Amino acid sequence: MRTRGSKRKHIEIEIEDGEKSKYFKKEEEIKLEALESVRGPPERESIDVEMVKKMGPDTYYDWVDARTKDEITYKPLEDKPHYPRNFLSIYQKVRIMRSKIATPVDSVGCAMIPLTVGKEFGESKETMLPRTYRFQLLIALMLSSQTKDEVNAKAMFNLKEYCKEDLKNPEGVTLESMSCIDQDTLAQLIYPVSFYTRKALYIKKTVKLLNENFDGDMPPDIVGLCSLPGVGPKMGYLALQKAWGKVDGIGVDVHVDRLCKMWQWVDPHKAKTPDHTRKLLEEWLPYNLWYEINPVLVGFGQVICLPRGKRCDLCMANDVCNAVDRKLVKSAKNRNELRKSRGNVAEWIQYLEETTKARETIKPDGDVKLVMEAKEENAP
């Protein structure tokens, strides 16, 4: 019995991607549910993992980038009967906005962190070994849960600095250097991220598993990745994309989950978790958008359509969005008064002002393709 004045025991609970805490389920049961939810990918080109492992920096990064292009195009998408009614009208406009907005995920997203942070230490694609990149990508993903990209990058910087300066490892964060860091020190180094003590434990366990079960490299499939503590489908699919060039599933984080439910691209009643959203999206979203949709919606959710403080006054899709704030749209004349933002929208505001006349010539019921065509002349 708890006596008067005694403190409740604090229990740290971490659920990936903002899922509601399952207070009465053991961690092993939660992990089992995640593994059981993993579906095999559709029939796609198989990847020769051993071939990828043999690639040097001069080949590896270009090969992966060719399979997971970050460039956002303007080419109109073909309409399909099974698409949600508002998908094309919203998504194609979001694509245009994203090409003009600088967002945190573009520079310090998990896939970029190894190279972005590496530049601070004189590293580049030419000097970072692919295996080192894959390991750092995995660590960045494990640290990212419920943590902003900018904070995650700071934690990775701390790790790299310690590994290089204190451990004298020229490659910085590697499997070998992380094996030498005790759990308490690791927790202190990653302190800025949420649940840092739990994540330090997960990383130490993961380092051991990688050595014992995966030949010291990142697992090349979703089942192997989900067998690591603290790694769920979202992290796993993103890791496969940028580490092995394998687009086996959609990476659904809190932004993708929130926006897809808000626009009703998935049934909010069925999509109780981000992984539910992933499976529902994969039922109808064209495979060629499986990689793109994550960076497109994540950046859009970070800077324009935030959970709080939406910028409907800057949104090109405010005429078709079912969740638009009309008061903000009416205040569009003040959009040049930049608010504090995680990203940079100056180029987008300029572009928006220059193309307002073209947009106004389109009838309310006009085809969104006309809007795309009206802007292609100024497209990069």
Tab-separated table of N, CA, C and O in Angstrom, residues 176-276:
chain	number	residue	atom	x	y	z
A	176	GLU	N	32.301	-1.365	-33.821
A	176	GLU	CA	33.414	-1.584	-32.908
A	176	GLU	C	33.468	-0.502	-31.828
A	176	GLU	O	33.632	-0.802	-30.639
A	177	SER	N	33.312	0.753	-32.228
A	177	SER	CA	33.389	1.834	-31.243
A	177	SER	C	32.206	1.796	-30.284
A	177	SER	O	32.361	2.051	-29.082
A	178	MET	N	31.024	1.458	-30.788
A	178	MET	CA	29.856	1.397	-29.916
A	178	MET	C	29.958	0.235	-28.934
A	178	MET	O	29.378	0.280	-27.849
A	179	SER	N	30.699	-0.789	-29.303
A	179	SER	CA	30.899	-1.910	-28.382
A	179	SER	C	31.742	-1.487	-27.190
A	179	SER	O	31.672	-2.103	-26.120
A	180	CYS	N	32.546	-0.445	-27.366
A	180	CYS	CA	33.457	0.010	-26.310
A	180	CYS	C	32.815	1.017	-25.354
A	180	CYS	O	33.410	1.346	-24.321
A	181	ILE	N	31.640	1.522	-25.692
A	181	ILE	CA	30.984	2.522	-24.855
A	181	ILE	C	30.044	1.815	-23.875
A	181	ILE	O	29.178	1.051	-24.285
A	182	ASP	N	30.208	2.090	-22.593
A	182	ASP	CA	29.303	1.472	-21.624
A	182	ASP	C	27.939	2.150	-21.688
A	182	ASP	O	27.796	3.274	-22.191
A	183	GLN	N	26.944	1.459	-21.184
A	183	GLN	CA	25.561	1.913	-21.345
A	183	GLN	C	25.309	3.273	-20.702
A	183	GLN	O	24.603	4.118	-21.260
A	184	ASP	N	25.866	3.521	-19.534
A	184	ASP	CA	25.651	4.803	-18.857
A	184	ASP	C	26.252	5.962	-19.648
A	184	ASP	O	25.638	7.033	-19.775
A	185	THR	N	27.450	5.747	-20.162
A	185	THR	CA	28.081	6.798	-20.969
A	185	THR	C	27.290	7.047	-22.246
A	185	THR	O	27.088	8.196	-22.659
A	186	LEU	N	26.819	5.971	-22.845
A	186	LEU	CA	26.015	6.099	-24.058
A	186	LEU	C	24.758	6.905	-23.786
A	186	LEU	O	24.376	7.783	-24.571
A	187	ALA	N	24.105	6.636	-22.656
A	187	ALA	CA	22.885	7.375	-22.304
A	187	ALA	C	23.171	8.862	-22.149
A	187	ALA	O	22.375	9.713	-22.567
A	188	GLN	N	24.324	9.195	-21.569
A	188	GLN	CA	24.686	10.601	-21.409
A	188	GLN	C	24.932	11.271	-22.758
A	188	GLN	O	24.563	12.432	-22.972
A	189	LEU	N	25.544	10.543	-23.676
A	189	LEU	CA	25.865	11.110	-24.994
A	189	LEU	C	24.617	11.385	-25.819
A	189	LEU	O	24.573	12.336	-26.601
A	190	ILE	N	23.581	10.543	-25.676
A	190	ILE	CA	22.367	10.723	-26.470
A	190	ILE	C	21.279	11.434	-25.671
A	190	ILE	O	20.113	11.444	-26.077
A	191	TYR	N	21.661	12.048	-24.576
A	191	TYR	CA	20.707	12.676	-23.653
A	191	TYR	C	19.640	13.548	-24.312
A	191	TYR	O	18.491	13.535	-23.881
A	192	PRO	N	19.954	14.307	-25.369
A	192	PRO	CA	18.898	15.166	-25.927
A	192	PRO	C	17.660	14.416	-26.423
A	192	PRO	O	16.570	14.991	-26.471
A	193	VAL	N	17.788	13.160	-26.820
A	193	VAL	CA	16.645	12.455	-27.401
A	193	VAL	C	15.715	11.953	-26.304
A	193	VAL	O	16.123	11.763	-25.153
A	194	SER	N	14.470	11.713	-26.663
A	194	SER	CA	13.506	11.188	-25.695
A	194	SER	C	13.827	9.737	-25.372
A	194	SER	O	14.362	9.004	-26.202
A	195	PHE	N	13.498	9.324	-24.161
A	195	PHE	CA	13.704	7.944	-23.700
A	195	PHE	C	15.158	7.495	-23.891
A	195	PHE	O	15.425	6.377	-24.334
A	196	TYR	N	16.092	8.392	-23.570
A	196	TYR	CA	17.497	8.124	-23.866
A	196	TYR	C	18.049	6.922	-23.094
A	196	TYR	O	18.907	6.200	-23.602
A	197	THR	N	17.558	6.690	-21.869
A	197	THR	CA	18.075	5.539	-21.119
A	197	THR	C	17.603	4.227	-21.746
A	197	THR	O	18.369	3.261	-21.852
A	198	ARG	N	16.354	4.195	-22.162
A	198	ARG	CA	15.828	2.995	-22.811
A	198	ARG	C	16.527	2.762	-24.156
A	198	ARG	O	16.877	1.635	-24.511
A	199	LYS	N	16.749	3.825	-24.898
A	199	LYS	CA	17.396	3.698	-26.207
A	199	LYS	C	18.853	3.260	-26.069
A	199	LYS	O	19.367	2.530	-26.922
A	200	ALA	N	19.519	3.721	-25.020
A	200	ALA	CA	20.896	3.273	-24.792
A	200	ALA	C	20.931	1.763	-24.577
A	200	ALA	O	21.813	1.059	-25.091
A	201	LEU	N	19.971	1.259	-23.822
A	201	LEU	CA	19.872	-0.189	-23.597
A	201	LEU	C	19.611	-0.916	-24.901
A	201	LEU	O	20.247	-1.941	-25.196
A	202	TYR	N	18.689	-0.396	-25.705
A	202	TYR	CA	18.365	-1.021	-26.989
A	202	TYR	C	19.586	-1.076	-27.908
A	202	TYR	O	19.836	-2.075	-28.585
A	203	ILE	N	20.349	0.029	-27.933
A	203	ILE	CA	21.511	0.090	-28.819
A	203	ILE	C	22.567	-0.928	-28.396
A	203	ILE	O	23.160	-1.618	-29.232
A	204	LYS	N	22.814	-1.028	-27.105
A	204	LYS	CA	23.797	-1.994	-26.623
A	204	LYS	C	23.381	-3.422	-26.976
A	204	LYS	O	24.210	-4.245	-27.394
A	205	LYS	N	22.099	-3.729	-26.830
A	205	LYS	CA	21.606	-5.059	-27.197
A	205	LYS	C	21.722	-5.278	-28.699
A	205	LYS	O	22.065	-6.373	-29.161
A	206	THR	N	21.432	-4.230	-29.466
A	206	THR	CA	21.497	-4.335	-30.929
A	206	THR	C	22.925	-4.585	-31.404
A	206	THR	O	23.151	-5.401	-32.312
A	207	VAL	N	23.881	-3.902	-30.816
A	207	VAL	CA	25.287	-4.098	-31.185
A	207	VAL	C	25.676	-5.566	-31.003
A	207	VAL	O	26.337	-6.170	-31.867
A	208	LYS	N	25.253	-6.147	-29.912
A	208	LYS	CA	25.557	-7.559	-29.650
A	208	LYS	C	24.880	-8.461	-30.670
A	208	LYS	O	25.499	-9.398	-31.208
A	209	LEU	N	23.623	-8.180	-30.983
A	209	LEU	CA	22.885	-9.002	-31.951
A	209	LEU	C	23.480	-8.896	-33.354
A	209	LEU	O	23.534	-9.885	-34.090
A	210	LEU	N	23.892	-7.706	-33.739
A	210	LEU	CA	24.495	-7.529	-35.068
A	210	LEU	C	25.777	-8.349	-35.189
A	210	LEU	O	26.050	-8.939	-36.238
A	211	ASN	N	26.545	-8.364	-34.122
A	211	ASN	CA	27.780	-9.153	-34.129
A	211	ASN	C	27.505	-10.652	-34.181
A	211	ASN	O	28.163	-11.395	-34.910
A	212	GLU	N	26.506	-11.087	-33.426
A	212	GLU	CA	26.249	-12.513	-33.290
A	212	GLU	C	25.443	-13.097	-34.447
A	212	GLU	O	25.682	-14.230	-34.864
A	213	ASN	N	24.484	-12.328	-34.965
A	213	ASN	CA	23.514	-12.893	-35.918
A	213	ASN	C	23.591	-12.338	-37.335
A	213	ASN	O	23.040	-12.951	-38.257
A	214	PHE	N	24.263	-11.200	-37.536
A	214	PHE	CA	24.189	-10.553	-38.847
A	214	PHE	C	25.553	-10.162	-39.390
A	214	PHE	O	25.652	-9.239	-40.200
A	215	ASP	N	26.583	-10.836	-38.953
A	215	ASP	CA	27.929	-10.616	-39.484
A	215	ASP	C	28.358	-9.158	-39.356
A	215	ASP	O	29.064	-8.623	-40.206
A	216	GLY	N	27.891	-8.498	-38.303
A	216	GLY	CA	28.309	-7.125	-38.048
A	216	GLY	C	27.730	-6.082	-38.965
A	216	GLY	O	28.200	-4.948	-38.994
A	217	ASP	N	26.683	-6.419	-39.726
A	217	ASP	CA	26.085	-5.459	-40.660
A	217	ASP	C	24.592	-5.338	-40.365
A	217	ASP	O	24.016	-6.128	-39.601
A	218	MET	N	23.953	-4.360	-40.991
A	218	MET	CA	22.520	-4.186	-40.813
A	218	MET	C	21.762	-5.353	-41.443
A	218	MET	O	22.096	-5.771	-42.551
A	219	PRO	N	20.736	-5.880	-40.773
A	219	PRO	CA	19.916	-6.935	-41.384
A	219	PRO	C	19.338	-6.465	-42.716
A	219	PRO	O	18.912	-5.307	-42.836
A	220	PRO	N	19.315	-7.340	-43.731
A	220	PRO	CA	18.860	-6.931	-45.063
A	220	PRO	C	17.376	-7.195	-45.323
A	220	PRO	O	16.949	-7.135	-46.471
A	221	ASP	N	16.603	-7.494	-44.294
A	221	ASP	CA	15.169	-7.728	-44.490
A	221	ASP	C	14.394	-7.232	-43.279
A	221	ASP	O	14.957	-7.009	-42.208
A	222	ILE	N	13.091	-7.073	-43.464
A	222	ILE	CA	12.265	-6.455	-42.423
A	222	ILE	C	12.149	-7.336	-41.198
A	222	ILE	O	12.104	-6.838	-40.064
A	223	VAL	N	12.125	-8.639	-41.367
A	223	VAL	CA	12.025	-9.527	-40.219
A	223	VAL	C	13.276	-9.422	-39.354
A	223	VAL	O	13.203	-9.346	-38.121
A	224	GLY	N	14.440	-9.387	-40.001
A	224	GLY	CA	15.681	-9.241	-39.260
A	224	GLY	C	15.752	-7.916	-38.522
A	224	GLY	O	16.177	-7.848	-37.362
A	225	LEU	N	15.322	-6.845	-39.166
A	225	LEU	CA	15.346	-5.529	-38.528
A	225	LEU	C	14.377	-5.457	-37.354
A	225	LEU	O	14.699	-4.898	-36.302
A	226	CYS	N	13.197	-6.034	-37.515
A	226	CYS	CA	12.214	-6.000	-36.435
A	226	CYS	C	12.595	-6.930	-35.278
A	226	CYS	O	11.980	-6.867	-34.217
A	227	SER	N	13.599	-7.778	-35.494
A	227	SER	CA	14.070	-8.622	-34.396
A	227	SER	C	14.990	-7.843	-33.457
A	227	SER	O	15.313	-8.320	-32.369
A	228	LEU	N	15.405	-6.640	-33.870
A	228	LEU	CA	16.260	-5.804	-33.033
A	228	LEU	C	15.402	-5.024	-32.039
A	228	LEU	O	14.316	-4.544	-32.383
A	229	PRO	N	15.850	-4.884	-30.798
A	229	PRO	CA	15.046	-4.167	-29.793
A	229	PRO	C	14.850	-2.707	-30.158
A	229	PRO	O	15.784	-2.020	-30.570
A	230	GLY	N	13.620	-2.244	-30.051
A	230	GLY	CA	13.324	-0.842	-30.338
A	230	GLY	C	13.122	-0.512	-31.791
A	230	GLY	O	12.886	0.647	-32.136
A	231	VAL	N	13.214	-1.503	-32.672
A	231	VAL	CA	13.032	-1.275	-34.110
A	231	VAL	C	11.707	-1.879	-34.547
A	231	VAL	O	11.466	-3.071	-34.362
A	232	GLY	N	10.843	-1.046	-35.107
A	232	GLY	CA	9.558	-1.498	-35.614
A	232	GLY	C	9.488	-1.357	-37.121
A	232	GLY	O	10.471	-0.989	-37.767
A	233	PRO	N	8.333	-1.626	-37.709
A	233	PRO	CA	8.193	-1.577	-39.173
A	233	PRO	C	8.565	-0.235	-39.791
A	233	PRO	O	9.214	-0.198	-40.842
A	234	LYS	N	8.185	0.875	-39.159
A	234	LYS	CA	8.515	2.181	-39.750
A	234	LYS	C	10.015	2.351	-39.894
A	234	LYS	O	10.522	2.663	-40.970
A	235	MET	N	10.736	2.136	-38.816
A	235	MET	CA	12.191	2.238	-38.874
A	235	MET	C	12.762	1.215	-39.846
A	235	MET	O	13.681	1.512	-40.624
A	236	GLY	N	12.219	0.008	-39.796
A	236	GLY	CA	12.747	-1.067	-40.628
A	236	GLY	C	12.641	-0.780	-42.111
A	236	GLY	O	13.616	-0.957	-42.857
A	237	TYR	N	11.477	-0.326	-42.560
A	237	TYR	CA	11.299	-0.060	-43.986
A	237	TYR	C	12.136	1.124	-44.452
A	237	TYR	O	12.658	1.127	-45.572
A	238	LEU	N	12.272	2.147	-43.612
A	238	LEU	CA	13.129	3.279	-43.977
A	238	LEU	C	14.590	2.839	-44.053
A	238	LEU	O	15.339	3.288	-44.925
A	239	ALA	N	14.993	1.961	-43.135
A	239	ALA	CA	16.367	1.458	-43.148
A	239	ALA	C	16.638	0.669	-44.421
A	239	ALA	O	17.682	0.833	-45.057
A	240	LEU	N	15.723	-0.193	-44.806
A	240	LEU	CA	15.908	-1.002	-46.008
A	240	LEU	C	16.039	-0.137	-47.250
A	240	LEU	O	16.824	-0.430	-48.160
A	241	GLN	N	15.280	0.943	-47.298
A	241	GLN	CA	15.289	1.801	-48.479
A	241	GLN	C	16.654	2.441	-48.696
A	241	GLN	O	17.215	2.397	-49.795
A	242	LYS	N	17.208	3.060	-47.668
A	242	LYS	CA	18.448	3.808	-47.825
A	242	LYS	C	19.701	2.988	-47.556
A	242	LYS	O	20.800	3.399	-47.925
A	243	ALA	N	19.557	1.832	-46.933
A	243	ALA	CA	20.733	0.994	-46.681
A	243	ALA	C	20.946	-0.034	-47.773
A	243	ALA	O	22.072	-0.292	-48.191
A	244	TRP	N	19.845	-0.625	-48.257
A	244	TRP	CA	19.949	-1.718	-49.224
A	244	TRP	C	19.246	-1.425	-50.538
A	244	TRP	O	19.206	-2.272	-51.426
A	245	GLY	N	18.659	-0.237	-50.699
A	245	GLY	CA	17.945	0.088	-51.930
A	245	GLY	C	16.704	-0.752	-52.124
A	245	GLY	O	16.251	-0.944	-53.255
A	246	LYS	N	16.123	-1.235	-51.016
A	246	LYS	CA	14.953	-2.110	-51.084
A	246	LYS	C	13.704	-1.368	-50.616
A	246	LYS	O	13.604	-0.996	-49.447
A	247	VAL	N	12.771	-1.141	-51.525
A	247	VAL	CA	11.511	-0.490	-51.162
A	247	VAL	C	10.480	-1.594	-50.949
A	247	VAL	O	9.689	-1.910	-51.824
A	248	ASP	N	10.503	-2.184	-49.771
A	248	ASP	CA	9.627	-3.310	-49.453
A	248	ASP	C	8.369	-2.890	-48.725
A	248	ASP	O	7.468	-3.703	-48.528
A	249	GLY	N	8.321	-1.641	-48.292
A	249	GLY	CA	7.145	-1.148	-47.579
A	249	GLY	C	7.225	0.357	-47.442
A	249	GLY	O	8.254	0.978	-47.723
A	250	ILE	N	6.130	0.968	-47.017
A	250	ILE	CA	6.066	2.417	-46.833
A	250	ILE	C	6.503	2.776	-45.421
A	250	ILE	O	6.056	2.152	-44.450
A	251	GLY	N	7.360	3.783	-45.298
A	251	GLY	CA	7.745	4.275	-43.981
A	251	GLY	C	6.701	5.256	-43.479
A	251	GLY	O	6.570	6.355	-44.010
A	252	VAL	N	5.935	4.851	-42.482
A	252	VAL	CA	4.845	5.689	-41.957
A	252	VAL	C	5.218	6.186	-40.564
A	252	VAL	O	5.217	5.415	-39.602
A	253	ASP	N	5.550	7.459	-40.466
A	253	ASP	CA	5.834	8.050	-39.165
A	253	ASP	C	4.616	8.833	-38.703
A	253	ASP	O	3.530	8.716	-39.285
A	254	VAL	N	4.762	9.640	-37.657
A	254	VAL	CA	3.611	10.342	-37.105
A	254	VAL	C	3.010	11.339	-38.098
A	254	VAL	O	1.796	11.561	-38.099
A	255	HIS	N	3.857	11.965	-38.940
A	255	HIS	CA	3.328	12.931	-39.901
A	255	HIS	C	2.531	12.235	-41.006
A	255	HIS	O	1.428	12.668	-41.354
A	256	VAL	N	3.092	11.191	-41.569
A	256	VAL	CA	2.384	10.442	-42.612
A	256	VAL	C	1.082	9.878	-42.046
A	256	VAL	O	0.027	9.945	-42.682
A	257	ASP	N	1.151	9.339	-40.857
A	257	ASP	CA	-0.030	8.768	-40.206
A	257	ASP	C	-1.102	9.835	-39.991
A	257	ASP	O	-2.274	9.652	-40.343
A	258	ARG	N	-0.703	10.980	-39.461
A	258	ARG	CA	-1.648	12.048	-39.154
A	258	ARG	C	-2.297	12.614	-40.418
A	258	ARG	O	-3.534	12.785	-40.469
A	259	LEU	N	-1.493	12.894	-41.429
A	259	LEU	CA	-2.028	13.512	-42.639
A	259	LEU	C	-2.922	12.554	-43.421
A	259	LEU	O	-3.963	12.962	-43.959
A	260	CYS	N	-2.533	11.285	-43.499
A	260	CYS	CA	-3.355	10.316	-44.233
A	260	CYS	C	-4.710	10.134	-43.564
A	260	CYS	O	-5.727	9.931	-44.237
A	261	LYS	N	-4.738	10.203	-42.255
A	261	LYS	CA	-6.025	10.116	-41.546
A	261	LYS	C	-6.824	11.404	-41.711
A	261	LYS	O	-8.038	11.369	-41.908
A	262	MET	N	-6.153	12.540	-41.636
A	262	MET	CA	-6.834	13.831	-41.754
A	262	MET	C	-7.513	13.978	-43.108
A	262	MET	O	-8.645	14.456	-43.210
A	263	TRP	N	-6.812	13.546	-44.167
A	263	TRP	CA	-7.363	13.632	-45.517
A	263	TRP	C	-8.234	12.425	-45.862
A	263	TRP	O	-8.744	12.341	-46.978
A	264	GLN	N	-8.331	11.487	-44.920
A	264	GLN	CA	-9.144	10.282	-45.091
A	264	GLN	C	-8.673	9.417	-46.262
A	264	GLN	O	-9.471	8.802	-46.958
A	265	TRP	N	-7.360	9.385	-46.449
A	265	TRP	CA	-6.778	8.456	-47.415
A	265	TRP	C	-6.788	7.045	-46.842
A	265	TRP	O	-6.667	6.073	-47.583
A	266	VAL	N	-6.882	6.968	-45.532
A	266	VAL	CA	-7.117	5.697	-44.848
A	266	VAL	C	-8.253	5.924	-43.861
A	266	VAL	O	-8.499	7.062	-43.440
A	267	ASP	N	-8.934	4.874	-43.503
A	267	ASP	CA	-10.051	4.961	-42.562
A	267	ASP	C	-9.498	5.148	-41.148
A	267	ASP	O	-8.838	4.244	-40.615
A	268	PRO	N	-9.740	6.308	-40.515
A	268	PRO	CA	-9.209	6.556	-39.169
A	268	PRO	C	-9.664	5.522	-38.151
A	268	PRO	O	-8.962	5.270	-37.164
A	269	HIS	N	-10.832	4.931	-38.383
A	269	HIS	CA	-11.330	3.931	-37.440
A	269	HIS	C	-10.576	2.613	-37.552
A	269	HIS	O	-10.469	1.856	-36.581
A	270	LYS	N	-10.033	2.340	-38.745
A	270	LYS	CA	-9.260	1.121	-38.947
A	270	LYS	C	-7.774	1.334	-38.665
A	270	LYS	O	-7.083	0.398	-38.274
A	271	ALA	N	-7.315	2.540	-38.887
A	271	ALA	CA	-5.889	2.845	-38.718
A	271	ALA	C	-5.623	3.306	-37.287
A	271	ALA	O	-5.435	4.495	-37.023
A	272	LYS	N	-5.595	2.372	-36.373
A	272	LYS	CA	-5.388	2.709	-34.963
A	272	LYS	C	-3.928	3.059	-34.672
A	272	LYS	O	-3.636	3.760	-33.700
A	273	THR	N	-3.014	2.547	-35.468
A	273	THR	CA	-1.584	2.807	-35.271
A	273	THR	C	-0.959	3.171	-36.618
A	273	THR	O	-1.547	2.908	-37.672
A	274	PRO	N	0.246	3.751	-36.606
A	274	PRO	CA	0.933	4.026	-37.867
A	274	PRO	C	1.130	2.782	-38.726
A	274	PRO	O	1.102	2.866	-39.959
A	275	ASP	N	1.317	1.623	-38.105
A	275	ASP	CA	1.514	0.419	-38.903
A	275	ASP	C	0.219	-0.022	-39.570
A	275	ASP	O	0.229	-0.576	-40.667
A	276	HIS	N	-0.922	0.241	-38.911
A	276	HIS	CA	-2.205	-0.002	-39.579
A	276	HIS	C	-2.318	0.900	-40.809
A	276	HIS	O	-2.766	0.477	-41.874
